[in-house]
Coordinates of C-alpha atoms and ligand atoms in Angstrom, one line a residue:
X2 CA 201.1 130.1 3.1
X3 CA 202.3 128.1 0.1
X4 CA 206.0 127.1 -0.6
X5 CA 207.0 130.1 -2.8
X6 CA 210.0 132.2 -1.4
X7 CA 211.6 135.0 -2.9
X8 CA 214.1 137.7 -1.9
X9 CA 217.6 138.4 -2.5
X10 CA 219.6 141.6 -2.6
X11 CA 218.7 143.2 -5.7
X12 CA 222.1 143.9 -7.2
X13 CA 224.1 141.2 -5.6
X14 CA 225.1 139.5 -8.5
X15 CA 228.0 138.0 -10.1
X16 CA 226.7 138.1 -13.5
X17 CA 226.5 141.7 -13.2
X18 CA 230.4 142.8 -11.5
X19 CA 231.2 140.4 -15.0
X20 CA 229.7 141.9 -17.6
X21 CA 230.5 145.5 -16.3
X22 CA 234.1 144.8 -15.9
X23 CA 234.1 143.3 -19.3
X24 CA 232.6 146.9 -20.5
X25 CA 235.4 148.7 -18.6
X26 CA 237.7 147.0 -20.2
X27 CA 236.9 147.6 -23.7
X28 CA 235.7 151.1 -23.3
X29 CA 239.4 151.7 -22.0
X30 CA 240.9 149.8 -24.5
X31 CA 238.7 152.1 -27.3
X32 CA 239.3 155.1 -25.0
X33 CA 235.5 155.7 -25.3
X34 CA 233.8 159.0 -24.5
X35 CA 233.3 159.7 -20.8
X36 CA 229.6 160.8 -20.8
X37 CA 229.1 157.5 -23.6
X38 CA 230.8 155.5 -20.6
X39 CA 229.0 156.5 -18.0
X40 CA 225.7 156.6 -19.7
X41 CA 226.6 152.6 -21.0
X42 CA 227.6 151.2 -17.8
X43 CA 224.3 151.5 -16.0
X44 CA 220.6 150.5 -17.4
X45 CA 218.3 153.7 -18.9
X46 CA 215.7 152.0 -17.3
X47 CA 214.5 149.6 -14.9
X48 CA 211.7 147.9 -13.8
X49 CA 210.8 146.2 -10.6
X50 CA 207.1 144.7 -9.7
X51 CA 205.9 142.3 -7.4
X52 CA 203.7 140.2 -8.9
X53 CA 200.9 138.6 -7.2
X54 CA 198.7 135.4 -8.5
X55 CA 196.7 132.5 -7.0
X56 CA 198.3 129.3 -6.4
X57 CA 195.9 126.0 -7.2
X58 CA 195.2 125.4 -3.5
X59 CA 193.5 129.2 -3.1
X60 CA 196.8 130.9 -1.6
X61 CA 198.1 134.2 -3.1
X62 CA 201.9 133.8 -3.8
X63 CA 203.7 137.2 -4.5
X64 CA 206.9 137.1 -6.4
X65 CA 209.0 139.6 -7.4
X66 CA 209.1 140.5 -11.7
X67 CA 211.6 142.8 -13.5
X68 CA 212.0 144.2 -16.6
X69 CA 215.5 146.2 -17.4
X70 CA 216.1 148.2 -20.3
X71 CA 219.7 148.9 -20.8
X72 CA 220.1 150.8 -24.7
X73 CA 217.6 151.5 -27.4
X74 CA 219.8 154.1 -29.8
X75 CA 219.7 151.6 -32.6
X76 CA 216.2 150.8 -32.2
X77 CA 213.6 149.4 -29.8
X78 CA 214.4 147.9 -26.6
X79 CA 214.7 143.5 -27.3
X80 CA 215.2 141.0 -25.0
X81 CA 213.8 137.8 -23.5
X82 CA 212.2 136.8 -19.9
X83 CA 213.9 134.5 -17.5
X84 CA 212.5 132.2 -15.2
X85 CA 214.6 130.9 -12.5
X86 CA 215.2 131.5 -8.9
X87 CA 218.6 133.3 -9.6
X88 CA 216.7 136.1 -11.4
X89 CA 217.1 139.3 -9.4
X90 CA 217.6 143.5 -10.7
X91 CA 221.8 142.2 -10.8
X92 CA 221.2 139.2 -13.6
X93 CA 218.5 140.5 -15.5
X94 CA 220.6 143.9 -16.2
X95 CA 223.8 142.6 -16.9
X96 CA 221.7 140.2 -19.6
X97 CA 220.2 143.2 -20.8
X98 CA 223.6 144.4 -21.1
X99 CA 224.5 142.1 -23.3
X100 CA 221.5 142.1 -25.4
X101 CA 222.6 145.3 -25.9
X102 CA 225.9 144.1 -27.4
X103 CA 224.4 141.0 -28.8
X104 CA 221.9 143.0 -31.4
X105 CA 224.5 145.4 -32.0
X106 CA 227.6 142.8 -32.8
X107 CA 225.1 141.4 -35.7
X108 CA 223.4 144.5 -36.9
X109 CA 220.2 144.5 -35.9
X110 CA 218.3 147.8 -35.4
X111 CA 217.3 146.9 -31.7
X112 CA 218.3 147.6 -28.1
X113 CA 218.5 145.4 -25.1
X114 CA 216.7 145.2 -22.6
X115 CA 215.5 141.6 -20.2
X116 CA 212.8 140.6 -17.8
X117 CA 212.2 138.0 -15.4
X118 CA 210.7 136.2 -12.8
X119 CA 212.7 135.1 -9.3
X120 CA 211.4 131.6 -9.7
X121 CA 211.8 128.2 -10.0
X122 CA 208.6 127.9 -12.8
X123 CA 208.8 123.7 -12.6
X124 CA 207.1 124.0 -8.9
X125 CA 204.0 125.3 -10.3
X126 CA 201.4 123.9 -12.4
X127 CA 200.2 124.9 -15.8
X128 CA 197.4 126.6 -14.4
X129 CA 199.8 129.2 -12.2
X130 CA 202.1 129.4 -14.5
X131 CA 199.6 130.9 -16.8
X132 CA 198.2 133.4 -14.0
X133 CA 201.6 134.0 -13.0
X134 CA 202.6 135.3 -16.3
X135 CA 199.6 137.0 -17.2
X136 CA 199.4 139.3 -14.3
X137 CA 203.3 139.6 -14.8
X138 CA 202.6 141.2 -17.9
X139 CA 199.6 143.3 -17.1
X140 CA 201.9 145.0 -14.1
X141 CA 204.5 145.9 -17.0
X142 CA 202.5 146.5 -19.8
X143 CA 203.2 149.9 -20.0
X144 CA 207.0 149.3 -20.1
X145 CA 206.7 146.7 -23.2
X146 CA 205.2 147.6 -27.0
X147 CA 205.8 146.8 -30.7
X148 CA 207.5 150.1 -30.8
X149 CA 209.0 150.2 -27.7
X150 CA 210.6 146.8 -25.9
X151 CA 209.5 143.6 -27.4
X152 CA 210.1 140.3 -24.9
X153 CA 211.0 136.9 -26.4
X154 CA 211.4 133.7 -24.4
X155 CA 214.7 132.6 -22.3
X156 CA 215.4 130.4 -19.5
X157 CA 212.6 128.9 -18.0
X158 CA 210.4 130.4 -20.8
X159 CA 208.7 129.2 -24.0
X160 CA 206.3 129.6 -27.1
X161 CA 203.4 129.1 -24.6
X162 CA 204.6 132.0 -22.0
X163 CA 204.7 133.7 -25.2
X164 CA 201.1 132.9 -26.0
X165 CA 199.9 134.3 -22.6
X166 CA 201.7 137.4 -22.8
X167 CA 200.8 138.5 -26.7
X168 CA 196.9 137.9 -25.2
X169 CA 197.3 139.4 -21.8
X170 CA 198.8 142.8 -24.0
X171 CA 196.5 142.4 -26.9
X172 CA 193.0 142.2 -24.4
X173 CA 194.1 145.3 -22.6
X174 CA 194.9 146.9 -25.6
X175 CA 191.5 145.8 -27.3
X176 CA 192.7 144.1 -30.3
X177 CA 195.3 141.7 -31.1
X178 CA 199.1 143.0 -31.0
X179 CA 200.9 139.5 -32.0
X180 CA 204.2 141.4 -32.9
X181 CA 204.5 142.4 -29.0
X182 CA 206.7 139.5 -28.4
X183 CA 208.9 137.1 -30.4
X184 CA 209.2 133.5 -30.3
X185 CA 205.6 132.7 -30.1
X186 CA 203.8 129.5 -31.3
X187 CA 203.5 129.5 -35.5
X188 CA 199.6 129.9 -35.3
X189 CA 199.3 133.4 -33.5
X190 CA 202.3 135.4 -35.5
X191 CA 204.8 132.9 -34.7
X192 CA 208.6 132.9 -37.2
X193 CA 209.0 129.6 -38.6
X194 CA 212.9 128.6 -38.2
X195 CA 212.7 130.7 -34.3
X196 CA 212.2 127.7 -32.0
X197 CA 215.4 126.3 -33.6
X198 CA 217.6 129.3 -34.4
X199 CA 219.9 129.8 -30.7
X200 CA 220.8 126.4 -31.8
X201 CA 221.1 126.8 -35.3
X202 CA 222.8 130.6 -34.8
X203 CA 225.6 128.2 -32.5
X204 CA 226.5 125.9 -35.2
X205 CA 226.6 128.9 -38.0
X206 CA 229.2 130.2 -36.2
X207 CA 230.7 127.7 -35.4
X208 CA 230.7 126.9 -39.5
X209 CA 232.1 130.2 -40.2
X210 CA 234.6 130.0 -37.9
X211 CA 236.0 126.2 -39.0
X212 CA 236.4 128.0 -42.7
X213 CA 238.4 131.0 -40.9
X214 CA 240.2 128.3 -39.3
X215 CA 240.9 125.5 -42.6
X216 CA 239.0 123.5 -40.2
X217 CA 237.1 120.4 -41.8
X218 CA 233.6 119.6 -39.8
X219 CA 233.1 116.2 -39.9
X220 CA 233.1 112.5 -38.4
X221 CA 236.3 113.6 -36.8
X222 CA 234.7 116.4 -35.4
X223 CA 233.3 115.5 -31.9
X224 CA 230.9 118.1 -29.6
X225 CA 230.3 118.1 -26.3
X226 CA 227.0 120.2 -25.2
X227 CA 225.8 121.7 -21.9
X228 CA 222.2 121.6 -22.0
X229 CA 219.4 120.2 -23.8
X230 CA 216.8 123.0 -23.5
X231 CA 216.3 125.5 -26.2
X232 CA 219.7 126.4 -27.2
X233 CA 221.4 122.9 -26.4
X234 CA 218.8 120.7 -28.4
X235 CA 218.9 122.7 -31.2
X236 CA 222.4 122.9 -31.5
X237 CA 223.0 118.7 -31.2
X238 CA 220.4 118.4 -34.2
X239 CA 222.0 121.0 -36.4
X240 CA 225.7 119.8 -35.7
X241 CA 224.6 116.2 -36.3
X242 CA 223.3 117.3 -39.8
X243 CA 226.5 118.6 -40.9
X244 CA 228.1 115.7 -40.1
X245 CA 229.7 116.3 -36.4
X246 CA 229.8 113.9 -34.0
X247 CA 227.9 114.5 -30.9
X248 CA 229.6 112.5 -28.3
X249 CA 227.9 113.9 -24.7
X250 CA 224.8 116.1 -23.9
X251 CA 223.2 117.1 -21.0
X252 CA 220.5 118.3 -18.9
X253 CA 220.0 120.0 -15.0
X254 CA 219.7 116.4 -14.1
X255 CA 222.8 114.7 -15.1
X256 CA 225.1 114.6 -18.4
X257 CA 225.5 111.0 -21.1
X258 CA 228.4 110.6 -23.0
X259 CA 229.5 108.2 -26.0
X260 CA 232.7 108.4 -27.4
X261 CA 231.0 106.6 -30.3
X262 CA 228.9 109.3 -30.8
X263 CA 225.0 109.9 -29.8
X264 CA 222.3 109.4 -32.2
X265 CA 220.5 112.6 -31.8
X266 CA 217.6 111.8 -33.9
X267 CA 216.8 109.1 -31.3
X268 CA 217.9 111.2 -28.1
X269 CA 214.8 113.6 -29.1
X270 CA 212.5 110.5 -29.3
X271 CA 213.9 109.3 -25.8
X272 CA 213.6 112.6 -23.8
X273 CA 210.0 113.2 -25.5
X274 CA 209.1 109.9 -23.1
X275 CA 211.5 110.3 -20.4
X276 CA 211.7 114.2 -19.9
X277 CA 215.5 113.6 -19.0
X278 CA 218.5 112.4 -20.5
X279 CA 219.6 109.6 -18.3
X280 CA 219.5 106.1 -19.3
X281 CA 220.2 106.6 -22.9
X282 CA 220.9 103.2 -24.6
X283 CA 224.7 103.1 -25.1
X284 CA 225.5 105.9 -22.8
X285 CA 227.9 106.4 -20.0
X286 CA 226.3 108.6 -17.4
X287 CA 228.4 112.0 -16.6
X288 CA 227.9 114.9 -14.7
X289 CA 227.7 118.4 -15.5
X290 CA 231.0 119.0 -14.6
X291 CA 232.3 116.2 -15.5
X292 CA 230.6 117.0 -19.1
X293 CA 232.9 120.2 -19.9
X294 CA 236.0 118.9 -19.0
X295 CA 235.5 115.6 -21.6
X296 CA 238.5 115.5 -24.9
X297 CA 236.6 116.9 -28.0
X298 CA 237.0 119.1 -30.6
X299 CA 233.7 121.6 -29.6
X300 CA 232.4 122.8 -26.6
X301 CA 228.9 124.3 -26.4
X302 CA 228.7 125.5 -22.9
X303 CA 224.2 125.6 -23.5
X304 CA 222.3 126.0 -20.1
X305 CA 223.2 128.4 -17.2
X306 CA 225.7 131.0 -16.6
X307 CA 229.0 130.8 -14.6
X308 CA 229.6 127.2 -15.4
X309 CA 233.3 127.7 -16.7
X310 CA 235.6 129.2 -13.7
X311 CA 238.8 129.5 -12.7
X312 CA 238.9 126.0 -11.2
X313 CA 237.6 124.4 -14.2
X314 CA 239.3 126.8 -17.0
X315 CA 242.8 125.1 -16.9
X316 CA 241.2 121.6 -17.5
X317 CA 239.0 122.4 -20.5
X318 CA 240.1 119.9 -23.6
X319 CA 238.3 121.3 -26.4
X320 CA 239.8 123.5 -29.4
X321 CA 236.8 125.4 -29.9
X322 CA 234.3 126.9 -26.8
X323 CA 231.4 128.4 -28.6
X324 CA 229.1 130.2 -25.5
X325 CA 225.4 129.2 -26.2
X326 CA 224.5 130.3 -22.8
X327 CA 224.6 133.8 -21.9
X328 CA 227.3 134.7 -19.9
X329 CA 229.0 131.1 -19.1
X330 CA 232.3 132.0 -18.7
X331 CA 233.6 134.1 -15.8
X332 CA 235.9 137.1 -16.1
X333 CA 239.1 134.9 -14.4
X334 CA 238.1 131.9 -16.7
X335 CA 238.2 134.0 -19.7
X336 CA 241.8 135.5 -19.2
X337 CA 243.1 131.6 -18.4
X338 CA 241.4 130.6 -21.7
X339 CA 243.0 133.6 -23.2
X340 CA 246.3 132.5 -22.0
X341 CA 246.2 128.9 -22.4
X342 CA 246.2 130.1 -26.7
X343 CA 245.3 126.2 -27.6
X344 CA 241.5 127.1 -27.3
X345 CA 239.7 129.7 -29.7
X346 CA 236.5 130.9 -27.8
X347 CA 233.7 132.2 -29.5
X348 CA 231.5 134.6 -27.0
X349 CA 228.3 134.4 -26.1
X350 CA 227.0 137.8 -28.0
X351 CA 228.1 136.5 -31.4
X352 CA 227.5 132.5 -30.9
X353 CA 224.1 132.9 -29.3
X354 CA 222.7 135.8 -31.3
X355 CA 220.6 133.4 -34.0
X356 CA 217.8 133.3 -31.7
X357 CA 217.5 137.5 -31.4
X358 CA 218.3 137.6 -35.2
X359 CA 215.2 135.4 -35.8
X360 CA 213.1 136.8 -33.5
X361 CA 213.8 140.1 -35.4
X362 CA 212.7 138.6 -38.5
X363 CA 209.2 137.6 -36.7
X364 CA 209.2 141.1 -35.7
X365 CA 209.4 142.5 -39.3
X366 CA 206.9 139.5 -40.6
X367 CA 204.6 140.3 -37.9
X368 CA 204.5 143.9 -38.3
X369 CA 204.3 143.7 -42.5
X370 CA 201.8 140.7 -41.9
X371 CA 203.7 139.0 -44.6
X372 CA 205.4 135.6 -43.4
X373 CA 208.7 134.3 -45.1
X374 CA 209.5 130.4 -45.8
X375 CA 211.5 128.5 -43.6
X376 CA 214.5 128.3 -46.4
X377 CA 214.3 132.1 -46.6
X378 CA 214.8 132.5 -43.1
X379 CA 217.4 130.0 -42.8
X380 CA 219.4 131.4 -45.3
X381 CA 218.8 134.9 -43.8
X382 CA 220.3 134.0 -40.7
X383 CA 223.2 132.5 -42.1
X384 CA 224.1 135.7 -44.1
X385 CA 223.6 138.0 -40.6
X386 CA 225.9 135.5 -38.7
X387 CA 228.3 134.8 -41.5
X388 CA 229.1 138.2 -41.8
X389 CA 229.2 139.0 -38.3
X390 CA 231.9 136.7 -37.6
X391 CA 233.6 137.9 -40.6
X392 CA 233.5 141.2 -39.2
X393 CA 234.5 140.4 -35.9
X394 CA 237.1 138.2 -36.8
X395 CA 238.7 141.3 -39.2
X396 CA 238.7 143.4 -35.9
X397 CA 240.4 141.2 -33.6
X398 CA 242.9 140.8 -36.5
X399 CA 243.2 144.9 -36.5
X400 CA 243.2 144.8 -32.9
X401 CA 245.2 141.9 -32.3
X402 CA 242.7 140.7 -29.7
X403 CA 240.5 137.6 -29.0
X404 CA 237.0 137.0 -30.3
X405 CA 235.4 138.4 -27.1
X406 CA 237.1 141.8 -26.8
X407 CA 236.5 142.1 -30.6
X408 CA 233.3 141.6 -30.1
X409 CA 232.7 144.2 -27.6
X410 CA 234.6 147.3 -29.5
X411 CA 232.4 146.1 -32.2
X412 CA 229.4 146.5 -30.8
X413 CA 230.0 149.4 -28.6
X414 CA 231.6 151.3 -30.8
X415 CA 228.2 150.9 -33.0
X416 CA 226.0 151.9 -29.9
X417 CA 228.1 155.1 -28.9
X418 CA 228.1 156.3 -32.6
X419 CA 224.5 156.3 -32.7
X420 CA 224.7 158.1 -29.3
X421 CA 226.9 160.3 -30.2
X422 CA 225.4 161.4 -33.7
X423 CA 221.7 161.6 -32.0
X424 CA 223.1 164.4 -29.4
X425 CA 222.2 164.7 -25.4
X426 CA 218.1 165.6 -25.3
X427 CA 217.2 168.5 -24.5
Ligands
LIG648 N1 216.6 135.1 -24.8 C1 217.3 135.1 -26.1 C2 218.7 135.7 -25.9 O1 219.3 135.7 -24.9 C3 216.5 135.7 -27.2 C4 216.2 137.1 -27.1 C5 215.2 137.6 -28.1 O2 214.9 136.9 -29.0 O3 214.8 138.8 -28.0 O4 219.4 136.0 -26.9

């Protein structure tokens, strides 16, 4: 027996009762079609495997895999694959769910859909995490396609995982298919300007916002991020260049904090050596908690989900909450926030999108096998968020709603047109 443990009740999860009651909601508030409704509130399809692979010491661990797909009547099925021991048929729908949303809100022709793993991938070595993923892919391969549902990385996964599954596909397949998944490494297909963009995508927003606003960014302007994964790093290097002050970041181990500010630059260089955070010269340690509740003018909630609740939501000091994670602000946090009307939250489908938008663009390279500079793409993405917040923002004007609900009628309102105009088969 090895150490690996899984089970949980498939649908037991918060994540989910969240991001369906947000749907309600809005689909009330737009008084959407019943058969749309009905049809949008549940997954079209889902996905669940149990994936077996060898451990280093000869075991067999067996762990169970999903992939959900929730909407493809814009286009194919996109989404990325989680690693974490949370993962479950609950999570991974309600983040297909929002994928759904997410490509929608910026105008992307692509659904949503997300995979996963229930695991904790730092317990296993290189060498299982590769067999792990590659037999993980082989059980779904005929659930994933250029055409169909294209994977991209998420929690717990990167450009490598990427790798293994664009080879595992393309050796079944019997030639190379490097436009099966998104976010790879540069050298097999790979989008310059992807590894950065969640982060990047945070800090657009958060620029086209601040002009909505007559807000300067600058010196004055202090941030405070959750996370320093893929999202979180990204965005801390992207705010420092335009001249924001990054005053605390943090990891799953523990937060740092400088009301000086934190020289990011230098931060990369330490956590390259020390794989964590801590002990950064000229930092106060924090915690995680005690991270979001710190005075400063941005908030980039970065790492997990349900971070911001009720008990927290009420002693929040920023002016601005931009949602790099997905889903990391519960339903009764939101309407506090809502009330409170001293912080302007921008949600997790519009703040988070750059790193779907980008992966759309390595989509369309790969598939033209024509790649794009790094300035083009950069600029690309700024246009696609730019005009998505402007869009937004113009609804929840209309509306006379916040970000979030705009937002949603937005993007379901795009989703059940297409449904609508493409009829009931057969
Ligand atoms: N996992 C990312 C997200 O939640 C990226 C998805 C993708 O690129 O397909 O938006």
């Amino acid at each position: 027996m090895n150490h690996i443990k899984p089970i949980s009740a498939e649908w037991d999860s918060d994540l989910l009762s969240q991001v369906q009651a947000q749907f309600e909601r809005v689909a009330r508030k737009i008084s959407l079609d019943q058969n749309i409704f009905n049809r949008l509130r549940v997954p079209e399809k889902a996905l669940i495997v149990s994936v077996p692979f060898r451990m280093d010491d000869g075991s067999v661990a067996v762990v169970p895999g999903y992939r959900v797909q929730h909407n493809d009547s814009l286009g194919p099925y996109k989404g990325g694959i989680r690693y974490h021991p949370s993962v479950n048929l609950g999570e991974v729908t309600a983040l297909a769910m929002l994928m759904s949303w997410k490509t929608a809100v910026v105008g992307l022709p692509l659904g949503g859909a997300k995979g996963g793993i229930q695991i904790d991938p730092t317990l296993l070595t290189r060498q299982e995490l590769q067999r792990m993923t590659r037999r993980y892919t082989s059980e779904i391969i005929n659930f994933i396609g250029p055409e169909v549902d294209i994977p991209a990385p998420d929690m717990g996964t990167n450009e490598q995982v990427m790798a293994w599954m664009m080879d595992t596909y393309s050796h079944q397949k019997g030639y190379s298919i490097p436009e099966v998944v998104t976010g790879k490494p540069i050298a097999i297909g790979g989008s310059l300007g992807r590894k950065e963009s969640p982060g990047r995508g945070v800090i657009y927003i958060l620029m086209a916002a601040a002009e909505k606003l007559k807000m300067k960014l600058d010196q004055k302007t202090t941030v405070v991020i959750q996370g320093f994964g893929q999202v979180g790093a990204a965005a801390a290097r992207k705010a420092e260049k335009i001249g924001c002050r990054v005053i605390a970041v943090s990891d799953v181990k523990s937060g740092i904090y400088n009301p000086k500010g934190l020289d990011v630059k230098k931060l990369f260089a330490w956590v390259e050596k020390k794989k964590f955070v801590q002990g950064f010269p000229g930092s106060e340690r924090v915690t995680n908690e005690e991270l979001l509740e710190l005075p400063c003018t941005v908030l980039i909630p970065a790492a997990t989900g349900g971070v911001i609740t009720k008990k927290n939501a009420a002693k929040l000091k920023c002016k601005i909450l931009a949602e790099g994670a997905n889903g990391p602000t519960t339903n009764e946090a939101d309407k506090i926030i809502h009330d409170r009307k001293d912080i302007f939250l921008i949600p997790d489908i519009l703040a988070n999108a750059g790193g779907v938008t980008v992966s759309y663009f390595e989509w369309v390279q790969d598939l033209q096998n024509f790649f794009w500079s790094e300035k083009e793409i950069n600029k690309k993405l700024w246009e696609i968020m730019n005009r998505a917040f402007h869009e937004v923002w113009e609804t929840s004007q209309k509306e006379k709603c916040n970000l979030r609900t705009a937002s949603l009628i937005r993007a379901i309102t795009k989703i059940s047109q297409a449904m609508l105009v493409r009829g009931l088969f057969p």
